[in-house]
Amino acid sequence: MSFHGTNSNLQPVRLFLGMMLVGLTSWGAQAQHSLAREWNDVLLDAIRSDLARPTVHARNLHHWSMACYDAWAAYDTIAEPFLVNVHVPAIEDPATRRWAQEEAMNYASYRILWHRFLNSPGGTTTLMTLYQQFALSGGVNSFQSTDYVNDGPAALGNYIAQQVLAYGASDGSNEANGYANQHYQPVNPDLFIESVAGNPMLAQPNRWQSISLSTFVGQSGIPENETPPFLSPEWGNVTPFGLPDSTKSLHFSNDGWPYPVWIDQGAPPLVDLNDAEGFDDPYTWGHSMVLRWSEHLDPTDGVMLDISPASVGNVDPALFELEFTEYDQFYDWQNGGDAGQGWDVNPATGLPYEPQIVPRGDYARVLAEFWADGPDSETPPGHWFTILNTVMDHPAFEPRWMGEGEEWDLFDYEVCAYFTLGGAMHDAAIAAWSHKGWYDYIRPVSALRWMQGRGQCTDPELPNYDLTGLPLIDGFCEMVAPGDADFPSPADVNKLKVRAWKGPEYINNPDTDEAGVDWILAELWWPYQRPSFVTPPFAGYVSGHSTFSRAAAEVMTAITGDPYFPGGLGEFTAPANEFLVFEDGPSQDVVLQWATYRDASDQCSLSRIWGGIHPPCDDLPGRRIGLQVAEHALNMALAHIEAHAPCAADFNGDGSRGVDDLLILLASYNGTPQLGPEDMDGNGLVSVEDILTFLTYYDTVCN
């Protein structure tokens, strides 16, 4: 990342990605979308109108994409279904086969999403949209049959939905009780941030603390009547998609409640009240970096950055393995940013990336808000589905699975891409929240307000010296002296003051006002967030954004066969004085740019530090988890997508349907309920109907 000392009037190229998702200006007219894409758009809109629950919506995306995949795979001669192991007789005519796949997908999507969003705060609109999509795609609500052998693809869709919902009822999410926590209890009292300076009631500075507000507006912009509880601290108990048991560490609370932790990164840096190390302590260094980066949110400080891929991105993933004590090799504590080296040329054009020089304060604020997934957002897992859709809309995109072989029909590609990404997002939620629930780590707003109350950790000769306090740095963090023009009250003498974003108290109208950066009492520090939100209602370690984003970036790299965005560049334009929601701004157009999916992921991770939501110790472990989540999700998805489908009624696998297969079927007759291949009508029991179905295949060979 390059720094420049003078302003620039460079006009960025106005291109779009992410939440606006109009695409590159040269892309032309919107392509005709498949049914899979249409249902994905409907689901993302439903998430935007629901409570901001990343875990729940990662699961919704997974279950929906799994159902679509199974509806598709039932009629495919290669792919193996994932959950609902149904293969119907091969349909030779491609158009008829496509109709059957879409018919089953339409019914499965409608039934599942209706169930999942029935009680959504935006339910009235969402349910109407679901029904419109279903009816326009040929669905008839009164058709309830699950007898797919006799009643065709629509019945198969109903059956798949039935099985997916049954699976969800026993997957450990506690869906039947609204995903309520069954055991977890916070150890710290709430912080009443609107009425209390500092954090005097914090009991355990290593543990999470809820923020109590008079009016809490969730991340999705929906008001809630009370302070929300910790979201999904027991999510480690949810059944994963691709994570093997070998990646699970089983922990137990004092009373025996299980807390599985997936891809366990160990404990975050903890503060020891009896053996702190001052500024060199990873707890102090990391949290004070969040405070330092809060000073960067000032577009008038004269610091300019080149935010193009020429300077930003291309981070060596080997650096993700650094220990907490080595983080100064990765992050620029003082100036912001990471160890990215940038890219010499755009591989698609062979030309260098054009510089994009903007005020650091604009860049940091745009980055924080773009990735914040605030009001009208599809939450982090849905955000990456949106990015995937934009990539697949690009005219240069070629639907070659894993970047190899002949081009696929876009419908086939989308189904498999959604299936893979959905599984990865689901497992990212399980892995990240398993850490959040077990390690229960503090958020920066709680930690920093507590640290300032401990004092300063720099000079033992000065008042309020404590090694668990904040570091004194001239021009950034100082002690209030008698006669301080900004803090004239004698009661403020020897308190710590910091240069930071001043907070929402200084914003009357976010459309016209900026809080700005100036000296404030450290006891009143706020993250760069809305006054009705402050920080997410769950523990910090590890960062969900880092985990989701890295997993998604790796999946997209794999399934496209290319680490780069189409054309070697993905972009999003934040228009001047229009884009920011927390306050007015940015002061000029800012174009976020990414050469690769991994670059976008890395910027997402940094955004949470500039936004005051995570210290660096939450970030790199999340990226490490995301890498492994993606690997396992890809292995699981590919094992099904690239499998050779079993032959219906060939129970012994010899390629034909004969006496031996009949004997296997009869051995299961009227046996225990099952969903195995012998249960050919999917009613949970091997009966006369299954024998009659088998006889239609008898004495034939498999294709």
PDB file of C-alpha atoms in Angstrom, residues 417-610:
ATOM      1  CA  ALA A 417     -21.435 -23.682  -7.734  1.00  0.00           C
ATOM      2  CA  TYR A 418     -24.219 -22.841  -5.263  1.00  0.00           C
ATOM      3  CA  PHE A 419     -23.986 -26.328  -3.777  1.00  0.00           C
ATOM      4  CA  THR A 420     -20.248 -25.987  -3.204  1.00  0.00           C
ATOM      5  CA  LEU A 421     -20.275 -22.415  -1.927  1.00  0.00           C
ATOM      6  CA  GLY A 422     -23.312 -23.079   0.263  1.00  0.00           C
ATOM      7  CA  GLY A 423     -21.593 -26.014   1.930  1.00  0.00           C
ATOM      8  CA  ALA A 424     -18.461 -23.947   2.535  1.00  0.00           C
ATOM      9  CA  MET A 425     -20.399 -21.023   4.035  1.00  0.00           C
ATOM     10  CA  HIS A 426     -22.275 -23.414   6.324  1.00  0.00           C
ATOM     11  CA  ASP A 427     -19.078 -25.008   7.562  1.00  0.00           C
ATOM     12  CA  ALA A 428     -17.393 -21.608   7.941  1.00  0.00           C
ATOM     13  CA  ALA A 429     -20.221 -20.598  10.287  1.00  0.00           C
ATOM     14  CA  ILE A 430     -19.875 -23.815  12.280  1.00  0.00           C
ATOM     15  CA  ALA A 431     -16.102 -23.491  12.609  1.00  0.00           C
ATOM     16  CA  ALA A 432     -16.037 -19.769  13.416  1.00  0.00           C
ATOM     17  CA  TRP A 433     -18.930 -19.818  15.872  1.00  0.00           C
ATOM     18  CA  SER A 434     -17.610 -22.917  17.596  1.00  0.00           C
ATOM     19  CA  HIS A 435     -14.605 -20.741  18.504  1.00  0.00           C
ATOM     20  CA  LYS A 436     -16.827 -17.816  19.482  1.00  0.00           C
ATOM     21  CA  GLY A 437     -18.911 -19.951  21.820  1.00  0.00           C
ATOM     22  CA  TRP A 438     -16.067 -21.798  23.523  1.00  0.00           C
ATOM     23  CA  TYR A 439     -13.446 -19.042  23.811  1.00  0.00           C
ATOM     24  CA  ASP A 440     -16.082 -16.316  24.441  1.00  0.00           C
ATOM     25  CA  TYR A 441     -13.634 -13.528  23.614  1.00  0.00           C
ATOM     26  CA  ILE A 442     -14.075  -9.843  24.311  1.00  0.00           C
ATOM     27  CA  ARG A 443     -14.867  -7.206  21.661  1.00  0.00           C
ATOM     28  CA  PRO A 444     -12.694  -4.073  21.224  1.00  0.00           C
ATOM     29  CA  VAL A 445     -15.298  -1.606  22.545  1.00  0.00           C
ATOM     30  CA  SER A 446     -15.402  -3.498  25.846  1.00  0.00           C
ATOM     31  CA  ALA A 447     -11.654  -4.093  26.022  1.00  0.00           C
ATOM     32  CA  LEU A 448     -10.558  -0.545  25.140  1.00  0.00           C
ATOM     33  CA  ARG A 449     -12.975   1.119  27.526  1.00  0.00           C
ATOM     34  CA  TRP A 450     -11.738  -1.213  30.250  1.00  0.00           C
ATOM     35  CA  MET A 451      -8.057  -0.684  29.395  1.00  0.00           C
ATOM     36  CA  GLN A 452      -8.292   3.092  29.580  1.00  0.00           C
ATOM     37  CA  GLY A 453      -9.783   2.697  33.042  1.00  0.00           C
ATOM     38  CA  ARG A 454      -6.700   0.761  34.084  1.00  0.00           C
ATOM     39  CA  GLY A 455      -4.517   3.692  33.044  1.00  0.00           C
ATOM     40  CA  GLN A 456      -1.381   3.979  30.917  1.00  0.00           C
ATOM     41  CA  CYS A 457       1.221   1.246  30.427  1.00  0.00           C
ATOM     42  CA  THR A 458       4.164   3.422  29.288  1.00  0.00           C
ATOM     43  CA  ASP A 459       5.696   5.474  32.097  1.00  0.00           C
ATOM     44  CA  PRO A 460       5.821   4.258  35.724  1.00  0.00           C
ATOM     45  CA  GLU A 461       6.716   7.784  36.806  1.00  0.00           C
ATOM     46  CA  LEU A 462       3.398   9.182  35.587  1.00  0.00           C
ATOM     47  CA  PRO A 463       0.006   8.812  37.257  1.00  0.00           C
ATOM     48  CA  ASN A 464      -2.287   5.858  36.601  1.00  0.00           C
ATOM     49  CA  TYR A 465       0.465   3.478  35.539  1.00  0.00           C
ATOM     50  CA  ASP A 466      -0.703  -0.063  34.909  1.00  0.00           C
ATOM     51  CA  LEU A 467       0.715  -2.640  32.498  1.00  0.00           C
ATOM     52  CA  THR A 468      -2.823  -3.569  31.390  1.00  0.00           C
ATOM     53  CA  GLY A 469      -3.528   0.022  30.297  1.00  0.00           C
ATOM     54  CA  LEU A 470      -3.107   1.868  26.981  1.00  0.00           C
ATOM     55  CA  PRO A 471       0.243   3.014  25.579  1.00  0.00           C
ATOM     56  CA  LEU A 472       1.083   6.727  25.656  1.00  0.00           C
ATOM     57  CA  ILE A 473       2.063   8.034  22.217  1.00  0.00           C
ATOM     58  CA  ASP A 474       2.535  11.743  21.573  1.00  0.00           C
ATOM     59  CA  GLY A 475      -0.106  13.092  19.242  1.00  0.00           C
ATOM     60  CA  PHE A 476      -2.248   9.980  19.535  1.00  0.00           C
ATOM     61  CA  CYS A 477      -2.775   8.854  23.135  1.00  0.00           C
ATOM     62  CA  GLU A 478      -1.957  11.295  25.920  1.00  0.00           C
ATOM     63  CA  MET A 479      -2.926  12.128  29.475  1.00  0.00           C
ATOM     64  CA  VAL A 480      -5.193  15.078  30.074  1.00  0.00           C
ATOM     65  CA  ALA A 481      -3.137  17.783  31.747  1.00  0.00           C
ATOM     66  CA  PRO A 482      -4.463  20.597  33.942  1.00  0.00           C
ATOM     67  CA  GLY A 483      -5.712  23.417  31.766  1.00  0.00           C
ATOM     68  CA  ASP A 484      -6.242  21.232  28.669  1.00  0.00           C
ATOM     69  CA  ALA A 485      -8.251  23.398  26.273  1.00  0.00           C
ATOM     70  CA  ASP A 486     -10.282  20.437  25.006  1.00  0.00           C
ATOM     71  CA  PHE A 487     -10.955  18.949  28.442  1.00  0.00           C
ATOM     72  CA  PRO A 488     -10.999  21.810  30.956  1.00  0.00           C
ATOM     73  CA  SER A 489     -12.853  19.932  33.687  1.00  0.00           C
ATOM     74  CA  PRO A 490     -10.627  19.104  36.691  1.00  0.00           C
ATOM     75  CA  ALA A 491     -12.387  15.739  36.816  1.00  0.00           C
ATOM     76  CA  ASP A 492     -10.732  14.809  33.502  1.00  0.00           C
ATOM     77  CA  VAL A 493      -7.152  15.473  34.615  1.00  0.00           C
ATOM     78  CA  ASN A 494      -4.954  12.365  34.223  1.00  0.00           C
ATOM     79  CA  LYS A 495      -7.583  10.602  32.162  1.00  0.00           C
ATOM     80  CA  LEU A 496      -6.474   9.301  28.770  1.00  0.00           C
ATOM     81  CA  LYS A 497      -7.398  11.160  25.621  1.00  0.00           C
ATOM     82  CA  VAL A 498      -6.989   9.716  22.135  1.00  0.00           C
ATOM     83  CA  ARG A 499      -7.255  10.958  18.575  1.00  0.00           C
ATOM     84  CA  ALA A 500     -10.008   8.805  17.104  1.00  0.00           C
ATOM     85  CA  TRP A 501     -13.329   8.823  15.315  1.00  0.00           C
ATOM     86  CA  LYS A 502     -15.491  10.961  17.584  1.00  0.00           C
ATOM     87  CA  GLY A 503     -18.560   8.730  17.490  1.00  0.00           C
ATOM     88  CA  PRO A 504     -22.266   9.030  16.646  1.00  0.00           C
ATOM     89  CA  GLU A 505     -22.870  11.634  19.359  1.00  0.00           C
ATOM     90  CA  TYR A 506     -21.467  14.155  16.878  1.00  0.00           C
ATOM     91  CA  ILE A 507     -23.844  13.168  14.095  1.00  0.00           C
ATOM     92  CA  ASN A 508     -27.341  14.655  14.024  1.00  0.00           C
ATOM     93  CA  ASN A 509     -28.065  13.796  10.397  1.00  0.00           C
ATOM     94  CA  PRO A 510     -25.912  11.045   8.832  1.00  0.00           C
ATOM     95  CA  ASP A 511     -26.835  12.313   5.367  1.00  0.00           C
ATOM     96  CA  THR A 512     -25.056  15.611   5.978  1.00  0.00           C
ATOM     97  CA  ASP A 513     -22.881  15.286   9.102  1.00  0.00           C
ATOM     98  CA  GLU A 514     -19.472  13.767   9.739  1.00  0.00           C
ATOM     99  CA  ALA A 515     -18.321  12.968  13.240  1.00  0.00           C
ATOM    100  CA  GLY A 516     -14.734  13.433  12.146  1.00  0.00           C
ATOM    101  CA  VAL A 517     -11.530  12.558  13.987  1.00  0.00           C
ATOM    102  CA  ASP A 518     -10.289  14.589  16.940  1.00  0.00           C
ATOM    103  CA  TRP A 519      -9.279  14.292  20.568  1.00  0.00           C
ATOM    104  CA  ILE A 520     -11.831  12.435  22.668  1.00  0.00           C
ATOM    105  CA  LEU A 521     -11.706  10.875  26.102  1.00  0.00           C
ATOM    106  CA  ALA A 522     -10.747   7.236  25.658  1.00  0.00           C
ATOM    107  CA  GLU A 523     -13.550   6.266  28.017  1.00  0.00           C
ATOM    108  CA  LEU A 524     -16.059   7.431  25.367  1.00  0.00           C
ATOM    109  CA  TRP A 525     -14.578   5.603  22.362  1.00  0.00           C
ATOM    110  CA  TRP A 526     -17.004   4.037  19.852  1.00  0.00           C
ATOM    111  CA  PRO A 527     -16.386   1.703  16.931  1.00  0.00           C
ATOM    112  CA  TYR A 528     -17.193   3.119  13.512  1.00  0.00           C
ATOM    113  CA  GLN A 529     -20.821   1.978  13.677  1.00  0.00           C
ATOM    114  CA  ARG A 530     -24.365   3.235  14.100  1.00  0.00           C
ATOM    115  CA  PRO A 531     -25.374   4.398  17.628  1.00  0.00           C
ATOM    116  CA  SER A 532     -28.150   1.804  17.691  1.00  0.00           C
ATOM    117  CA  PHE A 533     -25.809  -1.120  16.953  1.00  0.00           C
ATOM    118  CA  VAL A 534     -22.235  -0.567  18.235  1.00  0.00           C
ATOM    119  CA  THR A 535     -20.932  -4.110  17.768  1.00  0.00           C
ATOM    120  CA  PRO A 536     -22.316  -7.565  16.799  1.00  0.00           C
ATOM    121  CA  PRO A 537     -24.076  -9.531  19.568  1.00  0.00           C
ATOM    122  CA  PHE A 538     -21.591 -12.369  19.785  1.00  0.00           C
ATOM    123  CA  ALA A 539     -17.970 -12.911  20.748  1.00  0.00           C
ATOM    124  CA  GLY A 540     -15.143 -11.684  18.579  1.00  0.00           C
ATOM    125  CA  TYR A 541     -12.691 -14.574  18.271  1.00  0.00           C
ATOM    126  CA  VAL A 542     -12.568 -15.679  15.522  1.00  0.00           C
ATOM    127  CA  SER A 543     -13.736 -13.212  12.900  1.00  0.00           C
ATOM    128  CA  GLY A 544     -16.711 -14.551  10.983  1.00  0.00           C
ATOM    129  CA  HIS A 545     -15.990 -12.151   8.121  1.00  0.00           C
ATOM    130  CA  SER A 546     -12.425 -13.459   7.806  1.00  0.00           C
ATOM    131  CA  THR A 547     -13.581 -17.078   7.925  1.00  0.00           C
ATOM    132  CA  PHE A 548     -16.475 -16.711   5.484  1.00  0.00           C
ATOM    133  CA  SER A 549     -14.483 -14.595   3.069  1.00  0.00           C
ATOM    134  CA  ARG A 550     -11.387 -16.743   2.880  1.00  0.00           C
ATOM    135  CA  ALA A 551     -13.440 -19.907   2.456  1.00  0.00           C
ATOM    136  CA  ALA A 552     -15.502 -18.269  -0.289  1.00  0.00           C
ATOM    137  CA  ALA A 553     -12.435 -16.902  -2.068  1.00  0.00           C
ATOM    138  CA  GLU A 554     -10.828 -20.339  -2.153  1.00  0.00           C
ATOM    139  CA  VAL A 555     -14.013 -21.987  -3.402  1.00  0.00           C
ATOM    140  CA  MET A 556     -14.440 -19.411  -6.170  1.00  0.00           C
ATOM    141  CA  THR A 557     -10.797 -19.759  -7.152  1.00  0.00           C
ATOM    142  CA  ALA A 558     -11.237 -23.525  -7.436  1.00  0.00           C
ATOM    143  CA  ILE A 559     -14.574 -23.758  -9.247  1.00  0.00           C
ATOM    144  CA  THR A 560     -13.645 -21.077 -11.791  1.00  0.00           C
ATOM    145  CA  GLY A 561     -10.127 -22.435 -12.222  1.00  0.00           C
ATOM    146  CA  ASP A 562      -8.771 -18.897 -11.941  1.00  0.00           C
ATOM    147  CA  PRO A 563      -7.776 -16.812  -8.899  1.00  0.00           C
ATOM    148  CA  TYR A 564      -8.600 -13.598 -10.786  1.00  0.00           C
ATOM    149  CA  PHE A 565     -11.898 -11.858 -11.268  1.00  0.00           C
ATOM    150  CA  PRO A 566     -13.032 -11.969 -14.921  1.00  0.00           C
ATOM    151  CA  GLY A 567     -10.964  -9.482 -16.829  1.00  0.00           C
ATOM    152  CA  GLY A 568      -8.439  -9.464 -13.982  1.00  0.00           C
ATOM    153  CA  LEU A 569     -10.398  -6.850 -12.023  1.00  0.00           C
ATOM    154  CA  GLY A 570     -13.408  -6.679  -9.730  1.00  0.00           C
ATOM    155  CA  GLU A 571     -14.636  -3.237  -8.689  1.00  0.00           C
ATOM    156  CA  PHE A 572     -17.212  -1.422  -6.623  1.00  0.00           C
ATOM    157  CA  THR A 573     -17.820   2.324  -6.789  1.00  0.00           C
ATOM    158  CA  ALA A 574     -18.830   4.241  -3.678  1.00  0.00           C
ATOM    159  CA  PRO A 575     -20.156   7.576  -4.983  1.00  0.00           C
ATOM    160  CA  ALA A 576     -19.067  10.770  -3.254  1.00  0.00           C
ATOM    161  CA  ASN A 577     -21.382  11.959  -0.484  1.00  0.00           C
ATOM    162  CA  GLU A 578     -23.825   9.133  -1.214  1.00  0.00           C
ATOM    163  CA  PHE A 579     -22.444   5.767  -0.219  1.00  0.00           C
ATOM    164  CA  LEU A 580     -21.709   6.058   3.504  1.00  0.00           C
ATOM    165  CA  VAL A 581     -24.550   5.340   5.913  1.00  0.00           C
ATOM    166  CA  PHE A 582     -22.940   5.888   9.319  1.00  0.00           C
ATOM    167  CA  GLU A 583     -22.049   9.477   8.397  1.00  0.00           C
ATOM    168  CA  ASP A 584     -21.755  11.660   5.297  1.00  0.00           C
ATOM    169  CA  GLY A 585     -19.203  10.699   2.681  1.00  0.00           C
ATOM    170  CA  PRO A 586     -16.975   9.709   1.119  1.00  0.00           C
ATOM    171  CA  SER A 587     -15.479  13.056   0.135  1.00  0.00           C
ATOM    172  CA  GLN A 588     -14.863  11.762  -3.406  1.00  0.00           C
ATOM    173  CA  ASP A 589     -15.740   8.721  -5.457  1.00  0.00           C
ATOM    174  CA  VAL A 590     -13.885   5.696  -4.118  1.00  0.00           C
ATOM    175  CA  VAL A 591     -13.450   2.559  -6.205  1.00  0.00           C
ATOM    176  CA  LEU A 592     -12.712  -0.604  -4.252  1.00  0.00           C
ATOM    177  CA  GLN A 593     -10.639  -2.845  -6.494  1.00  0.00           C
ATOM    178  CA  TRP A 594      -9.587  -6.465  -6.335  1.00  0.00           C
ATOM    179  CA  ALA A 595      -7.430  -8.434  -8.746  1.00  0.00           C
ATOM    180  CA  THR A 596      -8.304 -11.771  -7.139  1.00  0.00           C
ATOM    181  CA  TYR A 597     -11.007 -13.262  -4.971  1.00  0.00           C
ATOM    182  CA  ARG A 598      -8.382 -13.637  -2.247  1.00  0.00           C
ATOM    183  CA  ASP A 599      -7.616  -9.907  -2.429  1.00  0.00           C
ATOM    184  CA  ALA A 600     -11.296  -9.159  -1.835  1.00  0.00           C
ATOM    185  CA  SER A 601     -11.257 -11.538   1.115  1.00  0.00           C
ATOM    186  CA  ASP A 602      -8.178  -9.880   2.602  1.00  0.00           C
ATOM    187  CA  GLN A 603      -9.728  -6.413   2.271  1.00  0.00           C
ATOM    188  CA  CYS A 604     -12.839  -7.696   3.994  1.00  0.00           C
ATOM    189  CA  SER A 605     -10.711  -8.840   6.927  1.00  0.00           C
ATOM    190  CA  LEU A 606      -8.980  -5.458   7.256  1.00  0.00           C
ATOM    191  CA  SER A 607     -12.323  -3.668   7.094  1.00  0.00           C
ATOM    192  CA  ARG A 608     -13.341  -5.147  10.442  1.00  0.00           C
ATOM    193  CA  ILE A 609     -10.279  -3.673  12.143  1.00  0.00           C
ATOM    194  CA  TRP A 610     -10.854  -0.212  10.664  1.00  0.00           C
TER     195      TRP A 610
END
